[in-house]
Amino acid sequence: FMKEALSVVVIGASGDLAKKKTYPSLFSLYTSGFLSDSNMICGYARSKMSDDEFRDKMRPFLIKHGSDDQVESFLRLCIYSSGGYDDAKAMSAAAAKLEAHEAQQTSSKANRVYYFAIPPNVFTDVAAIIKEVGMSTTGWTRVIVEKPFGKDSESFEQLDRDMSAIFTEDIVYRIDHYLGKEMTQNLSSLRFANTFLEPIWNRNHISSVMISFKEDFGTQGRGGYFDQYGIIRDVMQNHLIQVLTLFAMEPPTKFAGEGSEISEHVRDEKVKVLRAFDPVQLDEVVLGQYLGNEKEPGYKEDKTVPDDSVTPTYAVVVFRINNPRWDGVPFIMRAGKALNERKTEIRIQFKRPPASTFMFETDVPANELVVRVQPGEAIYMKTNVKEPGLSNDIVTTELDLSYNKRFQDTYSQLPDAYTRLILDTLRGDKSSFVRDDELRESWKVFTPLLKSIEDKRFKLIPYEYGSRGPEQADELIMRVGFKYTGTY
Ligand code: BG6
């Protein structure tokens, strides 16, 4: 792709996502040589601004990612065009700038990426004007879109119908940044490149799996958005279910190779495992909402949140996958804001060693494999060994693959998830993007649960900002068979 002309258009260029993620990621691609001085990056949004004013706005978000010279030469590629989200004339003026630039390039093919950093209510308007005036006539056009992809099955289907009337599925790249994180990318390598793991990756050896997402901050001024969605839609239906399906899917026919069909193998398997989910049992769900403490405000103290809000900021949901590999294994998903720590991890508990009290006169704990997504990427296995020395007791220790120690050279330069995913878009690799049928299936899993919450069939349990969340969550987690071996 690097030999052909390329323009990236960031729609919603003055918004938060563009400033915090899209532009810094494009800048990283530039400093690592995947974008060059011949590329053009065009910001598009409603506010009127000159190119230089736009560059001044963007500069502070780039400086920590490269040298001053790199920042300035990157900013020279960045231009700006203003216009409404349904204004075909303004979009066509932006397209004219791209064409003028493309005409100066030696390549006869000019490719375009449109990055939608905009709220979902204008998705289809923008799509329509791009279709009308913005498509490349000589090369490919690809469109990156962000969640939310609907709020339930019905609204997803509506959005999908509207979008697919405009763009064909092959040009739509639905981004879920959790798929771009190093440890998510690593899941398939870990499973399928290790003969000591894949054979035990099933109900015969695994007793439970817990995927936890914990944040030590609240909604931080995003209460208005958050209250419309809640923790289940905000992180479970997208980020965590994506991680879970990669964890639980059957081996895809093929991972790597040439051709766009390669990425479909992984996505096919993800869809299949989603189809095997049993309906969520309401007594296997705990929901909570945070209260303030001395320092931090409670959820409802956010002025943008209604006083009678019943939106969960914490949830534990147990999933059951009804297929030969996973029958009987609880998949516990736990997510919450305003908790005691920030951490995302997958914790796999294996069955206990047989007859341990007979052999060792003690109850030997089960092995546990932990994949820590963040912070501090790591894989570690809780392993039982003889206590060193004259004792014959068993002690549990860790086989530890902490990335900061094991990969010292690369650790500090691990790419941001968005950088990885934008590069995949340029390469045309869709394996880490979400296909429409994956969303369809995952909404089928979540919609009945979300409806019961809206019908007020749940008690929302208050928990204190900075705590571990409601105690009832731990009770549920233990009831379904997970054993705490520490406090996490
Ligand atoms: C976003 C959610 O999609 O993901 C946020 O809307 C959440 O509420 C964020 O904080 C978490 O992403 P990360 O990469 O910081 O773990």
PDB file of C-alpha atoms in Angstrom, residues 51-309:
ATOM      1  CA  ASP A  51      -5.008  24.831   8.370  1.00  0.00           C
ATOM      2  CA  ASP A  52      -2.630  26.602  10.735  1.00  0.00           C
ATOM      3  CA  GLU A  53      -5.224  27.093  13.418  1.00  0.00           C
ATOM      4  CA  PHE A  54      -6.010  23.414  13.210  1.00  0.00           C
ATOM      5  CA  ARG A  55      -2.314  22.495  13.469  1.00  0.00           C
ATOM      6  CA  ASP A  56      -1.982  24.681  16.574  1.00  0.00           C
ATOM      7  CA  LYS A  57      -4.883  22.843  18.148  1.00  0.00           C
ATOM      8  CA  MET A  58      -3.401  19.447  17.383  1.00  0.00           C
ATOM      9  CA  ARG A  59       0.257  20.108  18.271  1.00  0.00           C
ATOM     10  CA  PRO A  60      -0.094  19.643  22.074  1.00  0.00           C
ATOM     11  CA  PHE A  61      -1.510  16.155  21.538  1.00  0.00           C
ATOM     12  CA  LEU A  62       1.459  15.072  19.445  1.00  0.00           C
ATOM     13  CA  ILE A  63       4.492  16.442  21.236  1.00  0.00           C
ATOM     14  CA  LYS A  64       4.862  13.588  23.674  1.00  0.00           C
ATOM     15  CA  HIS A  65       4.966  11.096  20.812  1.00  0.00           C
ATOM     16  CA  GLY A  66       7.967  12.390  18.862  1.00  0.00           C
ATOM     17  CA  SER A  67      10.632  15.052  18.394  1.00  0.00           C
ATOM     18  CA  ASP A  68       9.754  18.661  17.568  1.00  0.00           C
ATOM     19  CA  ASP A  69      11.020  18.202  14.008  1.00  0.00           C
ATOM     20  CA  GLN A  70       8.883  15.132  13.520  1.00  0.00           C
ATOM     21  CA  VAL A  71       5.836  16.936  14.897  1.00  0.00           C
ATOM     22  CA  GLU A  72       6.329  19.863  12.535  1.00  0.00           C
ATOM     23  CA  SER A  73       6.914  17.758   9.447  1.00  0.00           C
ATOM     24  CA  PHE A  74       3.879  15.627  10.294  1.00  0.00           C
ATOM     25  CA  LEU A  75       1.727  18.719  10.816  1.00  0.00           C
ATOM     26  CA  ARG A  76       2.671  19.897   7.319  1.00  0.00           C
ATOM     27  CA  LEU A  77       0.742  16.868   5.978  1.00  0.00           C
ATOM     28  CA  CYS A  78      -2.306  17.893   7.970  1.00  0.00           C
ATOM     29  CA  ILE A  79      -4.847  20.149   6.374  1.00  0.00           C
ATOM     30  CA  TYR A  80      -8.333  21.090   7.461  1.00  0.00           C
ATOM     31  CA  SER A  81     -11.681  21.544   5.768  1.00  0.00           C
ATOM     32  CA  SER A  82     -14.855  22.649   7.511  1.00  0.00           C
ATOM     33  CA  GLY A  83     -18.390  21.592   6.761  1.00  0.00           C
ATOM     34  CA  GLY A  84     -21.597  20.129   8.130  1.00  0.00           C
ATOM     35  CA  TYR A  85     -22.064  16.401   8.410  1.00  0.00           C
ATOM     36  CA  ASP A  86     -24.746  16.399   5.730  1.00  0.00           C
ATOM     37  CA  ASP A  87     -23.202  19.071   3.530  1.00  0.00           C
ATOM     38  CA  ALA A  88     -22.241  17.437   0.235  1.00  0.00           C
ATOM     39  CA  LYS A  89     -20.896  20.712  -1.128  1.00  0.00           C
ATOM     40  CA  ALA A  90     -18.455  21.107   1.752  1.00  0.00           C
ATOM     41  CA  MET A  91     -17.389  17.465   1.473  1.00  0.00           C
ATOM     42  CA  SER A  92     -16.847  17.918  -2.218  1.00  0.00           C
ATOM     43  CA  ALA A  93     -14.591  20.931  -1.490  1.00  0.00           C
ATOM     44  CA  ALA A  94     -12.561  18.680   0.834  1.00  0.00           C
ATOM     45  CA  ALA A  95     -12.432  15.998  -1.864  1.00  0.00           C
ATOM     46  CA  ALA A  96     -11.178  18.568  -4.364  1.00  0.00           C
ATOM     47  CA  LYS A  97      -8.208  19.256  -2.062  1.00  0.00           C
ATOM     48  CA  LEU A  98      -7.457  15.552  -1.959  1.00  0.00           C
ATOM     49  CA  GLU A  99      -7.661  15.303  -5.727  1.00  0.00           C
ATOM     50  CA  ALA A 100      -5.333  18.238  -6.242  1.00  0.00           C
ATOM     51  CA  HIS A 101      -2.840  16.584  -3.937  1.00  0.00           C
ATOM     52  CA  GLU A 102      -3.245  13.171  -5.544  1.00  0.00           C
ATOM     53  CA  ALA A 103      -2.661  14.686  -8.984  1.00  0.00           C
ATOM     54  CA  GLN A 104       0.850  15.666  -7.865  1.00  0.00           C
ATOM     55  CA  GLN A 105       1.760  12.103  -6.899  1.00  0.00           C
ATOM     56  CA  THR A 106       3.576   9.744  -9.229  1.00  0.00           C
ATOM     57  CA  SER A 107       1.257   6.832  -8.471  1.00  0.00           C
ATOM     58  CA  SER A 108      -1.739   6.402 -10.714  1.00  0.00           C
ATOM     59  CA  LYS A 109      -3.716   4.866  -7.840  1.00  0.00           C
ATOM     60  CA  ALA A 110      -5.003   7.010  -5.018  1.00  0.00           C
ATOM     61  CA  ASN A 111      -6.469   5.364  -1.933  1.00  0.00           C
ATOM     62  CA  ARG A 112      -8.569   6.952   0.786  1.00  0.00           C
ATOM     63  CA  VAL A 113      -9.375   6.178   4.383  1.00  0.00           C
ATOM     64  CA  TYR A 114     -12.242   7.992   6.077  1.00  0.00           C
ATOM     65  CA  TYR A 115     -12.057   7.839   9.853  1.00  0.00           C
ATOM     66  CA  PHE A 116     -15.402   8.519  11.543  1.00  0.00           C
ATOM     67  CA  ALA A 117     -14.608  10.174  14.874  1.00  0.00           C
ATOM     68  CA  ILE A 118     -18.209  11.325  15.243  1.00  0.00           C
ATOM     69  CA  PRO A 119     -21.320  10.448  17.253  1.00  0.00           C
ATOM     70  CA  PRO A 120     -23.525   7.687  15.810  1.00  0.00           C
ATOM     71  CA  ASN A 121     -26.471   9.962  15.033  1.00  0.00           C
ATOM     72  CA  VAL A 122     -24.525  11.473  12.132  1.00  0.00           C
ATOM     73  CA  PHE A 123     -22.928   8.227  10.829  1.00  0.00           C
ATOM     74  CA  THR A 124     -25.350   7.777   7.969  1.00  0.00           C
ATOM     75  CA  ASP A 125     -25.410  11.448   6.964  1.00  0.00           C
ATOM     76  CA  VAL A 126     -21.640  11.482   6.645  1.00  0.00           C
ATOM     77  CA  ALA A 127     -21.617   8.138   4.877  1.00  0.00           C
ATOM     78  CA  ALA A 128     -24.118   9.438   2.333  1.00  0.00           C
ATOM     79  CA  ILE A 129     -22.075  12.518   1.383  1.00  0.00           C
ATOM     80  CA  ILE A 130     -18.859  10.506   1.159  1.00  0.00           C
ATOM     81  CA  LYS A 131     -20.604   8.065  -1.129  1.00  0.00           C
ATOM     82  CA  GLU A 132     -21.859  10.956  -3.222  1.00  0.00           C
ATOM     83  CA  VAL A 133     -18.678  12.983  -3.610  1.00  0.00           C
ATOM     84  CA  GLY A 134     -15.788  11.455  -1.674  1.00  0.00           C
ATOM     85  CA  MET A 135     -14.992   8.021  -3.098  1.00  0.00           C
ATOM     86  CA  SER A 136     -11.648   7.456  -4.752  1.00  0.00           C
ATOM     87  CA  THR A 137     -12.078   6.817  -8.455  1.00  0.00           C
ATOM     88  CA  THR A 138      -8.678   5.218  -9.018  1.00  0.00           C
ATOM     89  CA  GLY A 139      -7.971   3.225  -5.856  1.00  0.00           C
ATOM     90  CA  TRP A 140      -9.724   1.826  -2.816  1.00  0.00           C
ATOM     91  CA  THR A 141     -11.791   3.697  -0.226  1.00  0.00           C
ATOM     92  CA  ARG A 142     -12.064   2.340   3.324  1.00  0.00           C
ATOM     93  CA  VAL A 143     -14.165   3.658   6.171  1.00  0.00           C
ATOM     94  CA  ILE A 144     -13.306   3.244   9.858  1.00  0.00           C
ATOM     95  CA  VAL A 145     -16.251   3.504  12.239  1.00  0.00           C
ATOM     96  CA  GLU A 146     -16.388   3.400  16.028  1.00  0.00           C
ATOM     97  CA  LYS A 147     -18.936   2.143  18.527  1.00  0.00           C
ATOM     98  CA  PRO A 148     -21.681   2.526  19.571  1.00  0.00           C
ATOM     99  CA  PHE A 149     -23.138   0.269  16.902  1.00  0.00           C
ATOM    100  CA  GLY A 150     -26.679   0.561  18.175  1.00  0.00           C
ATOM    101  CA  LYS A 151     -28.076   0.132  21.664  1.00  0.00           C
ATOM    102  CA  ASP A 152     -29.777  -3.232  21.206  1.00  0.00           C
ATOM    103  CA  SER A 153     -30.631  -5.683  18.434  1.00  0.00           C
ATOM    104  CA  GLU A 154     -33.290  -3.476  16.932  1.00  0.00           C
ATOM    105  CA  SER A 155     -31.299  -0.248  16.738  1.00  0.00           C
ATOM    106  CA  PHE A 156     -28.261  -2.162  15.506  1.00  0.00           C
ATOM    107  CA  GLU A 157     -30.309  -3.670  12.669  1.00  0.00           C
ATOM    108  CA  GLN A 158     -31.565  -0.229  11.725  1.00  0.00           C
ATOM    109  CA  LEU A 159     -28.058   1.247  11.655  1.00  0.00           C
ATOM    110  CA  ASP A 160     -26.766  -1.746   9.753  1.00  0.00           C
ATOM    111  CA  ARG A 161     -29.529  -1.453   7.144  1.00  0.00           C
ATOM    112  CA  ASP A 162     -28.846   2.260   6.724  1.00  0.00           C
ATOM    113  CA  MET A 163     -25.084   1.843   6.456  1.00  0.00           C
ATOM    114  CA  SER A 164     -25.201  -1.170   4.180  1.00  0.00           C
ATOM    115  CA  ALA A 165     -27.470   0.701   1.791  1.00  0.00           C
ATOM    116  CA  ILE A 166     -24.545   3.107   1.380  1.00  0.00           C
ATOM    117  CA  PHE A 167     -21.341   1.079   1.805  1.00  0.00           C
ATOM    118  CA  THR A 168     -20.626  -2.554   1.088  1.00  0.00           C
ATOM    119  CA  GLU A 169     -19.355  -4.577   4.060  1.00  0.00           C
ATOM    120  CA  ASP A 170     -15.907  -5.019   2.527  1.00  0.00           C
ATOM    121  CA  ILE A 171     -15.025  -1.334   2.864  1.00  0.00           C
ATOM    122  CA  VAL A 172     -16.334  -0.898   6.422  1.00  0.00           C
ATOM    123  CA  TYR A 173     -13.783  -1.308   9.226  1.00  0.00           C
ATOM    124  CA  ARG A 174     -15.582  -1.375  12.597  1.00  0.00           C
ATOM    125  CA  ILE A 175     -12.962  -0.555  15.157  1.00  0.00           C
ATOM    126  CA  ASP A 176     -12.942  -1.982  18.669  1.00  0.00           C
ATOM    127  CA  HIS A 177      -9.730  -0.788  20.209  1.00  0.00           C
ATOM    128  CA  TYR A 178      -9.555  -3.772  22.572  1.00  0.00           C
ATOM    129  CA  LEU A 179      -8.799  -5.894  19.524  1.00  0.00           C
ATOM    130  CA  GLY A 180      -5.709  -3.804  18.880  1.00  0.00           C
ATOM    131  CA  LYS A 181      -4.201  -4.235  22.347  1.00  0.00           C
ATOM    132  CA  GLU A 182      -1.022  -6.270  22.503  1.00  0.00           C
ATOM    133  CA  MET A 183      -2.436  -8.980  24.740  1.00  0.00           C
ATOM    134  CA  THR A 184      -5.611  -9.403  22.718  1.00  0.00           C
ATOM    135  CA  GLN A 185      -3.512  -9.717  19.587  1.00  0.00           C
ATOM    136  CA  ASN A 186      -1.441 -12.240  21.484  1.00  0.00           C
ATOM    137  CA  LEU A 187      -4.318 -14.497  22.528  1.00  0.00           C
ATOM    138  CA  SER A 188      -4.355 -16.582  19.384  1.00  0.00           C
ATOM    139  CA  SER A 189      -0.569 -16.927  19.340  1.00  0.00           C
ATOM    140  CA  LEU A 190      -0.608 -18.038  22.947  1.00  0.00           C
ATOM    141  CA  ARG A 191      -3.318 -20.614  22.327  1.00  0.00           C
ATOM    142  CA  PHE A 192      -2.358 -22.007  18.971  1.00  0.00           C
ATOM    143  CA  ALA A 193       1.429 -21.741  19.001  1.00  0.00           C
ATOM    144  CA  ASN A 194       1.846 -23.688  22.248  1.00  0.00           C
ATOM    145  CA  THR A 195       1.198 -27.401  22.344  1.00  0.00           C
ATOM    146  CA  PHE A 196       1.150 -27.292  26.141  1.00  0.00           C
ATOM    147  CA  LEU A 197      -1.875 -24.995  26.143  1.00  0.00           C
ATOM    148  CA  GLU A 198      -4.341 -25.691  23.366  1.00  0.00           C
ATOM    149  CA  PRO A 199      -4.944 -29.349  24.370  1.00  0.00           C
ATOM    150  CA  ILE A 200      -6.075 -28.262  27.839  1.00  0.00           C
ATOM    151  CA  TRP A 201      -8.121 -25.261  26.622  1.00  0.00           C
ATOM    152  CA  ASN A 202     -11.479 -26.873  27.341  1.00  0.00           C
ATOM    153  CA  ARG A 203     -13.996 -28.110  29.923  1.00  0.00           C
ATOM    154  CA  ASN A 204     -11.892 -31.135  30.816  1.00  0.00           C
ATOM    155  CA  HIS A 205      -9.179 -28.986  32.344  1.00  0.00           C
ATOM    156  CA  ILE A 206     -10.549 -25.489  32.854  1.00  0.00           C
ATOM    157  CA  SER A 207     -13.022 -24.954  35.683  1.00  0.00           C
ATOM    158  CA  SER A 208     -13.802 -21.262  35.151  1.00  0.00           C
ATOM    159  CA  VAL A 209     -12.722 -18.158  33.302  1.00  0.00           C
ATOM    160  CA  MET A 210     -13.031 -14.602  34.586  1.00  0.00           C
ATOM    161  CA  ILE A 211     -12.546 -11.539  32.431  1.00  0.00           C
ATOM    162  CA  SER A 212     -12.240  -8.439  34.587  1.00  0.00           C
ATOM    163  CA  PHE A 213     -12.213  -4.822  33.567  1.00  0.00           C
ATOM    164  CA  LYS A 214     -11.658  -2.418  36.434  1.00  0.00           C
ATOM    165  CA  GLU A 215     -11.195   1.335  36.342  1.00  0.00           C
ATOM    166  CA  ASP A 216     -10.217   3.502  39.277  1.00  0.00           C
ATOM    167  CA  PHE A 217     -12.019   6.558  37.927  1.00  0.00           C
ATOM    168  CA  GLY A 218     -15.660   7.442  37.393  1.00  0.00           C
ATOM    169  CA  THR A 219     -17.387   8.870  34.350  1.00  0.00           C
ATOM    170  CA  GLN A 220     -15.225  12.018  34.433  1.00  0.00           C
ATOM    171  CA  GLY A 221     -17.601  14.413  32.756  1.00  0.00           C
ATOM    172  CA  ARG A 222     -18.832  11.790  30.296  1.00  0.00           C
ATOM    173  CA  GLY A 223     -21.889  11.096  32.438  1.00  0.00           C
ATOM    174  CA  GLY A 224     -24.264  12.392  29.776  1.00  0.00           C
ATOM    175  CA  TYR A 225     -23.029   9.837  27.264  1.00  0.00           C
ATOM    176  CA  PHE A 226     -22.554   7.100  29.824  1.00  0.00           C
ATOM    177  CA  ASP A 227     -26.035   7.323  31.264  1.00  0.00           C
ATOM    178  CA  GLN A 228     -27.507   6.476  27.869  1.00  0.00           C
ATOM    179  CA  TYR A 229     -25.426   3.301  27.685  1.00  0.00           C
ATOM    180  CA  GLY A 230     -24.253   1.936  31.047  1.00  0.00           C
ATOM    181  CA  ILE A 231     -21.334  -0.349  31.721  1.00  0.00           C
ATOM    182  CA  ILE A 232     -22.787  -3.333  29.843  1.00  0.00           C
ATOM    183  CA  ARG A 233     -23.021  -1.496  26.536  1.00  0.00           C
ATOM    184  CA  ASP A 234     -19.977   0.668  27.176  1.00  0.00           C
ATOM    185  CA  VAL A 235     -17.444  -2.134  27.600  1.00  0.00           C
ATOM    186  CA  MET A 236     -19.061  -5.593  27.828  1.00  0.00           C
ATOM    187  CA  GLN A 237     -21.043  -5.876  24.625  1.00  0.00           C
ATOM    188  CA  ASN A 238     -18.022  -4.713  22.627  1.00  0.00           C
ATOM    189  CA  HIS A 239     -14.547  -4.851  24.206  1.00  0.00           C
ATOM    190  CA  LEU A 240     -14.974  -7.729  26.630  1.00  0.00           C
ATOM    191  CA  ILE A 241     -17.135  -9.943  24.455  1.00  0.00           C
ATOM    192  CA  GLN A 242     -14.547  -9.542  21.693  1.00  0.00           C
ATOM    193  CA  VAL A 243     -11.816 -10.718  24.044  1.00  0.00           C
ATOM    194  CA  LEU A 244     -14.035 -13.571  25.207  1.00  0.00           C
ATOM    195  CA  THR A 245     -14.826 -14.797  21.698  1.00  0.00           C
ATOM    196  CA  LEU A 246     -11.135 -14.808  20.749  1.00  0.00           C
ATOM    197  CA  PHE A 247     -10.461 -16.747  23.906  1.00  0.00           C
ATOM    198  CA  ALA A 248     -13.190 -19.304  23.356  1.00  0.00           C
ATOM    199  CA  MET A 249     -13.381 -19.735  19.562  1.00  0.00           C
ATOM    200  CA  GLU A 250     -12.355 -22.911  17.761  1.00  0.00           C
ATOM    201  CA  PRO A 251      -9.067 -22.768  15.834  1.00  0.00           C
ATOM    202  CA  PRO A 252      -9.597 -20.854  12.587  1.00  0.00           C
ATOM    203  CA  THR A 253      -8.702 -22.621   9.352  1.00  0.00           C
ATOM    204  CA  LYS A 254      -5.897 -20.159   8.734  1.00  0.00           C
ATOM    205  CA  PHE A 255      -4.461 -17.030  10.308  1.00  0.00           C
ATOM    206  CA  ALA A 256      -2.003 -15.551   7.906  1.00  0.00           C
ATOM    207  CA  GLY A 257      -1.437 -15.297   4.196  1.00  0.00           C
ATOM    208  CA  GLU A 258      -2.416 -13.228   1.245  1.00  0.00           C
ATOM    209  CA  GLY A 259      -5.945 -12.305   0.325  1.00  0.00           C
ATOM    210  CA  SER A 260      -8.895 -10.726   2.027  1.00  0.00           C
ATOM    211  CA  GLU A 261     -10.563 -14.074   2.783  1.00  0.00           C
ATOM    212  CA  ILE A 262      -7.908 -14.856   5.410  1.00  0.00           C
ATOM    213  CA  SER A 263      -9.393 -12.403   7.893  1.00  0.00           C
ATOM    214  CA  GLU A 264     -12.772 -14.069   7.491  1.00  0.00           C
ATOM    215  CA  HIS A 265     -11.571 -17.338   9.030  1.00  0.00           C
ATOM    216  CA  VAL A 266     -11.090 -15.752  12.450  1.00  0.00           C
ATOM    217  CA  ARG A 267     -14.324 -13.814  12.236  1.00  0.00           C
ATOM    218  CA  ASP A 268     -16.250 -16.921  11.165  1.00  0.00           C
ATOM    219  CA  GLU A 269     -15.104 -18.710  14.315  1.00  0.00           C
ATOM    220  CA  LYS A 270     -15.983 -15.762  16.525  1.00  0.00           C
ATOM    221  CA  VAL A 271     -19.505 -15.741  15.137  1.00  0.00           C
ATOM    222  CA  LYS A 272     -19.863 -19.489  15.700  1.00  0.00           C
ATOM    223  CA  VAL A 273     -18.937 -19.295  19.351  1.00  0.00           C
ATOM    224  CA  LEU A 274     -21.309 -16.373  19.904  1.00  0.00           C
ATOM    225  CA  ARG A 275     -24.114 -18.496  18.487  1.00  0.00           C
ATOM    226  CA  ALA A 276     -23.433 -21.112  21.156  1.00  0.00           C
ATOM    227  CA  PHE A 277     -24.077 -18.743  24.085  1.00  0.00           C
ATOM    228  CA  ASP A 278     -26.977 -19.719  26.334  1.00  0.00           C
ATOM    229  CA  PRO A 279     -29.363 -16.948  27.376  1.00  0.00           C
ATOM    230  CA  VAL A 280     -28.020 -15.137  30.446  1.00  0.00           C
ATOM    231  CA  GLN A 281     -29.752 -16.250  33.665  1.00  0.00           C
ATOM    232  CA  LEU A 282     -30.972 -13.260  35.650  1.00  0.00           C
ATOM    233  CA  ASP A 283     -29.788 -14.794  38.930  1.00  0.00           C
ATOM    234  CA  GLU A 284     -26.285 -14.845  37.479  1.00  0.00           C
ATOM    235  CA  VAL A 285     -26.083 -11.068  37.204  1.00  0.00           C
ATOM    236  CA  VAL A 286     -25.150  -8.421  39.783  1.00  0.00           C
ATOM    237  CA  LEU A 287     -25.405  -4.716  39.012  1.00  0.00           C
ATOM    238  CA  GLY A 288     -24.080  -1.748  40.925  1.00  0.00           C
ATOM    239  CA  GLN A 289     -23.787   2.017  40.851  1.00  0.00           C
ATOM    240  CA  TYR A 290     -21.112   4.023  42.653  1.00  0.00           C
ATOM    241  CA  LEU A 291     -21.602   6.463  45.477  1.00  0.00           C
ATOM    242  CA  GLY A 292     -19.154   9.233  46.311  1.00  0.00           C
ATOM    243  CA  ASN A 293     -16.534   9.124  49.035  1.00  0.00           C
ATOM    244  CA  GLU A 294     -14.803  12.011  50.866  1.00  0.00           C
ATOM    245  CA  LYS A 295     -12.816  12.961  47.782  1.00  0.00           C
ATOM    246  CA  GLU A 296     -14.729  11.853  44.738  1.00  0.00           C
ATOM    247  CA  PRO A 297     -18.297  12.512  43.602  1.00  0.00           C
ATOM    248  CA  GLY A 298     -20.806   9.717  43.224  1.00  0.00           C
ATOM    249  CA  TYR A 299     -22.237   8.799  39.822  1.00  0.00           C
ATOM    250  CA  LYS A 300     -25.474  10.727  40.336  1.00  0.00           C
ATOM    251  CA  GLU A 301     -23.589  13.790  41.525  1.00  0.00           C
ATOM    252  CA  ASP A 302     -22.413  14.242  37.932  1.00  0.00           C
ATOM    253  CA  LYS A 303     -24.630  17.104  36.722  1.00  0.00           C
ATOM    254  CA  THR A 304     -25.251  15.426  33.397  1.00  0.00           C
ATOM    255  CA  VAL A 305     -26.705  12.326  35.090  1.00  0.00           C
ATOM    256  CA  PRO A 306     -30.404  12.368  36.091  1.00  0.00           C
ATOM    257  CA  ASP A 307     -31.094  12.010  39.825  1.00  0.00           C
ATOM    258  CA  ASP A 308     -33.168   8.893  39.354  1.00  0.00           C
ATOM    259  CA  SER A 309     -30.717   7.164  37.024  1.00  0.00           C
TER     260      SER A 309
END
